[in-house]
Amino acid sequence: MIAHLQGKLVEKNPTEVIIDCAGVGYQVNISLHTFSLIPDNEFIKLYTHLLIKEDAHTLYGFVEKSEREIFRMLISVSGIGANIARTMLSSIEPKQIINAIASGDVGIIQSIKGIGNKTAQRVILDLKEKVLKLYDLDEVSIVQNNTNRDEALSALEVLGFVRKASEKVVERIVKEDPEATVETIIKKALKAL
C-alpha cells in the first residue's frame, strides 16, 4: 500500500525514524543496516513495507530496495516475524544473509539472536532455491568463500579479537580478494585490527 516515503527527517535513532511527509509524521521501524546508510540530510527517501495486523499498522523502512526484498523473503518463512527479520538485518549485512542462505550455512543464521537451529534450517530450506535463482549465484563458489571466511573468523576469535570488529575487517578482505586463503585472510586481518 505504501511503497516509499520521501520527506523531512524529524527524528533518527537505531531502531526507528520519523519522517515528515506534507505535515504527517510517519514512524518507520528500521534495521541497523538502514540506520548506518541514512544520510544526515534533511530530506530522505525510504522504501517501505507496511505490515497490517488486527492490533497495529507498522511501517518498516529501508534505504536499499534490495534490503526490503530480503526482508520480504524472510517474513515469508514460517516462524520469522517482522521483528526477527529486522533483527537478522541488524545483526549481519543483507549480503551475508543471502550468502549464508545460498551456501546452506546454518551456523551464520543461527548466530543471530532469537534464531534457533530449526528456524535457521527452515530459512535455508524455504529460501535457498529462490535466493540462488533470484541472485543468480553459484552455490560452490559461495561455500568455498564462506568456509575460508568462517575459519579465519574462528581463528581471530581464538586469538582474542571481538567477533563484530573481526567480521567487518574480514568481509573487506574477502571482498577485495575473493580467492584469499585462510592464512592470507588472518594475516591481513591481524594487520588491520
mmCIF file of C-alpha atoms in Angstrom:
data_model
loop_
_atom_site.group_PDB
_atom_site.id
_atom_site.type_symbol
_atom_site.label_atom_id
_atom_site.label_comp_id
_atom_site.label_asym_id
_atom_site.label_seq_id
_atom_site.Cartn_x
_atom_site.Cartn_y
_atom_site.Cartn_z
ATOM 1 C CA MET A 1 0.000 0.000 0.000
ATOM 2 C CA ILE A 2 2.779 2.461 0.923
ATOM 3 C CA ALA A 3 5.762 1.758 -1.352
ATOM 4 C CA HIS A 4 8.059 4.539 -0.153
ATOM 5 C CA LEU A 5 8.191 7.674 1.949
ATOM 6 C CA GLN A 6 10.059 10.801 0.978
ATOM 7 C CA GLY A 7 10.220 13.722 3.313
ATOM 8 C CA LYS A 8 11.943 15.586 6.091
ATOM 9 C CA LEU A 9 13.857 13.541 8.646
ATOM 10 C CA VAL A 10 12.474 14.653 12.006
ATOM 11 C CA GLU A 11 13.974 12.062 14.332
ATOM 12 C CA LYS A 12 16.549 9.288 13.861
ATOM 13 C CA ASN A 13 17.621 6.531 16.223
ATOM 14 C CA PRO A 14 18.982 2.992 15.635
ATOM 15 C CA THR A 15 15.559 1.301 15.596
ATOM 16 C CA GLU A 16 13.255 3.903 14.073
ATOM 17 C CA VAL A 17 12.964 7.192 12.253
ATOM 18 C CA ILE A 18 10.188 9.727 11.986
ATOM 19 C CA ILE A 19 9.695 11.256 8.542
ATOM 20 C CA ASP A 20 7.512 14.303 7.999
ATOM 21 C CA CYS A 21 5.644 13.947 4.692
ATOM 22 C CA ALA A 22 3.477 17.002 3.978
ATOM 23 C CA GLY A 23 2.793 17.633 7.659
ATOM 24 C CA VAL A 24 2.173 13.993 8.640
ATOM 25 C CA GLY A 25 4.867 12.313 10.752
ATOM 26 C CA TYR A 26 5.385 8.647 9.880
ATOM 27 C CA GLN A 27 7.091 6.433 12.451
ATOM 28 C CA VAL A 28 9.141 3.889 10.495
ATOM 29 C CA ASN A 29 10.942 0.882 12.008
ATOM 30 C CA ILE A 30 14.425 0.360 10.565
ATOM 31 C CA SER A 31 17.324 -2.091 10.828
ATOM 32 C CA LEU A 32 20.806 -1.097 11.975
ATOM 33 C CA HIS A 33 21.942 -1.628 8.371
ATOM 34 C CA THR A 34 19.481 1.029 7.164
ATOM 35 C CA PHE A 35 20.389 3.277 10.135
ATOM 36 C CA SER A 36 24.039 3.216 9.042
ATOM 37 C CA LEU A 37 23.071 4.150 5.470
ATOM 38 C CA ILE A 38 20.685 7.012 6.254
ATOM 39 C CA PRO A 39 22.421 10.245 5.326
ATOM 40 C CA ASP A 40 22.351 13.165 7.730
ATOM 41 C CA ASN A 41 20.459 15.158 5.103
ATOM 42 C CA GLU A 42 17.297 16.985 5.976
ATOM 43 C CA PHE A 43 15.297 15.072 3.336
ATOM 44 C CA ILE A 44 15.393 11.306 2.893
ATOM 45 C CA LYS A 45 13.630 8.569 0.967
ATOM 46 C CA LEU A 46 12.927 5.123 2.410
ATOM 47 C CA TYR A 47 11.403 2.134 0.633
ATOM 48 C CA THR A 48 8.737 0.751 2.925
ATOM 49 C CA HIS A 49 6.833 -2.368 3.792
ATOM 50 C CA LEU A 50 3.502 -1.920 5.587
ATOM 51 C CA LEU A 51 2.586 -4.737 7.937
ATOM 52 C CA ILE A 52 -1.082 -4.836 8.943
ATOM 53 C CA LYS A 53 -2.220 -6.833 11.955
ATOM 54 C CA GLU A 54 -5.516 -6.613 13.746
ATOM 55 C CA ASP A 55 -3.970 -4.551 16.560
ATOM 56 C CA ALA A 56 -1.400 -2.463 14.638
ATOM 57 C CA HIS A 57 -0.274 -0.999 11.320
ATOM 58 C CA THR A 58 3.533 -0.980 11.290
ATOM 59 C CA LEU A 59 5.848 0.543 8.692
ATOM 60 C CA TYR A 60 9.315 -0.883 8.070
ATOM 61 C CA GLY A 61 11.739 1.257 6.082
ATOM 62 C CA PHE A 62 14.867 0.523 4.050
ATOM 63 C CA VAL A 63 17.388 2.732 2.235
ATOM 64 C CA GLU A 64 18.007 -0.028 -0.328
ATOM 65 C CA LYS A 65 15.278 -1.798 -2.313
ATOM 66 C CA SER A 66 17.358 -4.992 -2.090
ATOM 67 C CA GLU A 67 17.176 -4.971 1.715
ATOM 68 C CA ARG A 68 13.387 -4.614 1.524
ATOM 69 C CA GLU A 69 13.238 -7.643 -0.809
ATOM 70 C CA ILE A 70 15.327 -9.713 1.619
ATOM 71 C CA PHE A 71 13.058 -8.583 4.484
ATOM 72 C CA ARG A 72 10.002 -9.705 2.495
ATOM 73 C CA MET A 73 11.610 -13.065 1.742
ATOM 74 C CA LEU A 74 12.478 -13.597 5.412
ATOM 75 C CA ILE A 75 8.977 -12.815 6.710
ATOM 76 C CA SER A 76 7.538 -15.310 4.199
ATOM 77 C CA VAL A 77 9.219 -18.091 6.203
ATOM 78 C CA SER A 78 7.055 -19.708 8.871
ATOM 79 C CA GLY A 79 8.372 -18.710 12.309
ATOM 80 C CA ILE A 80 10.068 -15.494 11.119
ATOM 81 C CA GLY A 81 8.124 -12.390 12.049
ATOM 82 C CA ALA A 82 8.906 -8.819 11.121
ATOM 83 C CA ASN A 83 10.868 -8.173 14.311
ATOM 84 C CA ILE A 84 13.065 -11.258 13.866
ATOM 85 C CA ALA A 85 13.645 -10.323 10.205
ATOM 86 C CA ARG A 86 14.655 -6.832 11.325
ATOM 87 C CA THR A 87 16.981 -8.324 13.966
ATOM 88 C CA MET A 88 18.553 -10.509 11.255
ATOM 89 C CA LEU A 89 19.147 -7.476 9.016
ATOM 90 C CA SER A 90 20.558 -5.587 12.023
ATOM 91 C CA SER A 91 22.898 -8.392 13.081
ATOM 92 C CA ILE A 92 24.549 -9.179 9.771
ATOM 93 C CA GLU A 93 24.771 -7.489 6.376
ATOM 94 C CA PRO A 94 21.995 -8.359 3.880
ATOM 95 C CA LYS A 95 24.645 -9.790 1.502
ATOM 96 C CA GLN A 96 25.860 -12.108 4.271
ATOM 97 C CA ILE A 97 22.302 -13.360 4.812
ATOM 98 C CA ILE A 98 21.959 -14.073 1.080
ATOM 99 C CA ASN A 99 25.337 -15.865 1.007
ATOM 100 C CA ALA A 100 24.514 -17.878 4.134
ATOM 101 C CA ILE A 101 21.176 -18.996 2.660
ATOM 102 C CA ALA A 102 22.714 -19.793 -0.741
ATOM 103 C CA SER A 103 25.526 -21.843 0.779
ATOM 104 C CA GLY A 104 23.305 -23.534 3.376
ATOM 105 C CA ASP A 105 25.359 -22.089 6.257
ATOM 106 C CA VAL A 106 23.098 -22.793 9.249
ATOM 107 C CA GLY A 107 25.761 -21.506 11.684
ATOM 108 C CA ILE A 108 25.705 -17.905 10.447
ATOM 109 C CA ILE A 109 21.916 -17.693 10.526
ATOM 110 C CA GLN A 110 21.757 -19.454 13.898
ATOM 111 C CA SER A 111 24.299 -16.973 15.335
ATOM 112 C CA ILE A 112 21.592 -14.278 15.174
ATOM 113 C CA LYS A 113 19.817 -13.650 18.485
ATOM 114 C CA GLY A 114 16.388 -15.288 18.540
ATOM 115 C CA ILE A 115 17.116 -17.819 15.771
ATOM 116 C CA GLY A 116 17.360 -21.444 16.805
ATOM 117 C CA ASN A 117 18.659 -24.401 14.818
ATOM 118 C CA LYS A 118 15.249 -25.437 13.455
ATOM 119 C CA THR A 119 14.348 -21.904 12.359
ATOM 120 C CA ALA A 120 17.753 -21.439 10.694
ATOM 121 C CA GLN A 121 17.277 -24.716 8.812
ATOM 122 C CA ARG A 122 13.755 -23.691 7.770
ATOM 123 C CA VAL A 123 15.032 -20.330 6.443
ATOM 124 C CA ILE A 124 17.606 -22.144 4.308
ATOM 125 C CA LEU A 125 15.168 -24.849 3.187
ATOM 126 C CA ASP A 126 12.439 -22.346 2.220
ATOM 127 C CA LEU A 127 14.642 -19.692 0.602
ATOM 128 C CA LYS A 128 17.722 -21.427 -0.856
ATOM 129 C CA GLU A 129 16.280 -22.157 -4.317
ATOM 130 C CA LYS A 130 14.686 -18.715 -4.538
ATOM 131 C CA VAL A 131 17.932 -16.976 -3.495
ATOM 132 C CA LEU A 132 20.101 -18.980 -5.910
ATOM 133 C CA LYS A 133 17.741 -18.193 -8.793
ATOM 134 C CA LEU A 134 16.976 -14.578 -7.877
ATOM 135 C CA TYR A 135 20.577 -13.545 -7.244
ATOM 136 C CA ASP A 136 21.999 -15.851 -9.932
ATOM 137 C CA LEU A 137 24.562 -17.301 -7.536
ATOM 138 C CA ASP A 138 26.882 -20.244 -7.949
ATOM 139 C CA GLU A 139 26.486 -22.477 -4.906
ATOM 140 C CA VAL A 140 30.021 -23.948 -4.973
ATOM 141 C CA SER A 141 31.984 -20.684 -5.001
ATOM 142 C CA ILE A 142 29.973 -19.293 -2.111
ATOM 143 C CA VAL A 143 30.620 -22.346 0.062
ATOM 144 C CA GLN A 144 34.384 -22.077 -0.518
ATOM 145 C CA ASN A 145 34.484 -18.366 0.276
ATOM 146 C CA ASN A 146 32.318 -18.796 3.365
ATOM 147 C CA THR A 147 34.493 -21.644 4.634
ATOM 148 C CA ASN A 148 37.696 -19.587 4.392
ATOM 149 C CA ARG A 149 35.945 -16.584 5.909
ATOM 150 C CA ASP A 150 34.452 -18.599 8.779
ATOM 151 C CA GLU A 151 37.729 -20.368 9.562
ATOM 152 C CA ALA A 152 39.555 -17.031 9.632
ATOM 153 C CA LEU A 153 36.892 -15.527 11.927
ATOM 154 C CA SER A 154 37.101 -18.514 14.287
ATOM 155 C CA ALA A 155 40.888 -18.226 14.413
ATOM 156 C CA LEU A 156 40.700 -14.492 15.172
ATOM 157 C CA GLU A 157 38.171 -15.178 17.922
ATOM 158 C CA VAL A 158 40.513 -17.761 19.474
ATOM 159 C CA LEU A 159 43.269 -15.128 19.350
ATOM 160 C CA GLY A 160 41.056 -12.875 21.482
ATOM 161 C CA PHE A 161 39.608 -10.454 18.925
ATOM 162 C CA VAL A 162 35.967 -9.344 19.216
ATOM 163 C CA ARG A 163 33.867 -11.086 16.538
ATOM 164 C CA LYS A 164 31.943 -7.962 15.429
ATOM 165 C CA ALA A 165 35.140 -5.992 14.740
ATOM 166 C CA SER A 166 36.771 -9.002 13.069
ATOM 167 C CA GLU A 167 33.777 -9.591 10.784
ATOM 168 C CA LYS A 168 33.976 -6.114 9.250
ATOM 169 C CA VAL A 169 37.710 -6.426 8.559
ATOM 170 C CA VAL A 170 37.422 -9.972 7.189
ATOM 171 C CA GLU A 171 34.471 -9.014 4.951
ATOM 172 C CA ARG A 172 36.535 -6.199 3.443
ATOM 173 C CA ILE A 173 39.489 -8.546 2.841
ATOM 174 C CA VAL A 174 37.279 -11.211 1.206
ATOM 175 C CA LYS A 175 35.583 -8.566 -0.953
ATOM 176 C CA GLU A 176 38.986 -7.309 -2.200
ATOM 177 C CA ASP A 177 40.370 -10.819 -2.748
ATOM 178 C CA PRO A 178 37.603 -13.466 -3.051
ATOM 179 C CA GLU A 179 40.192 -16.232 -3.607
ATOM 180 C CA ALA A 180 42.169 -15.422 -0.423
ATOM 181 C CA THR A 181 43.282 -18.421 1.624
ATOM 182 C CA VAL A 182 42.511 -18.690 5.334
ATOM 183 C CA GLU A 183 46.130 -17.790 6.183
ATOM 184 C CA THR A 184 46.050 -14.713 3.926
ATOM 185 C CA ILE A 185 42.782 -13.504 5.452
ATOM 186 C CA ILE A 186 44.139 -13.939 9.005
ATOM 187 C CA LYS A 187 47.459 -12.191 8.220
ATOM 188 C CA LYS A 188 45.721 -9.216 6.590
ATOM 189 C CA ALA A 189 43.141 -9.048 9.418
ATOM 190 C CA LEU A 190 45.852 -9.050 12.097
ATOM 191 C CA LYS A 191 47.479 -6.041 10.397
ATOM 192 C CA ALA A 192 44.141 -4.209 10.206
ATOM 193 C CA LEU A 193 42.872 -4.966 13.730
#
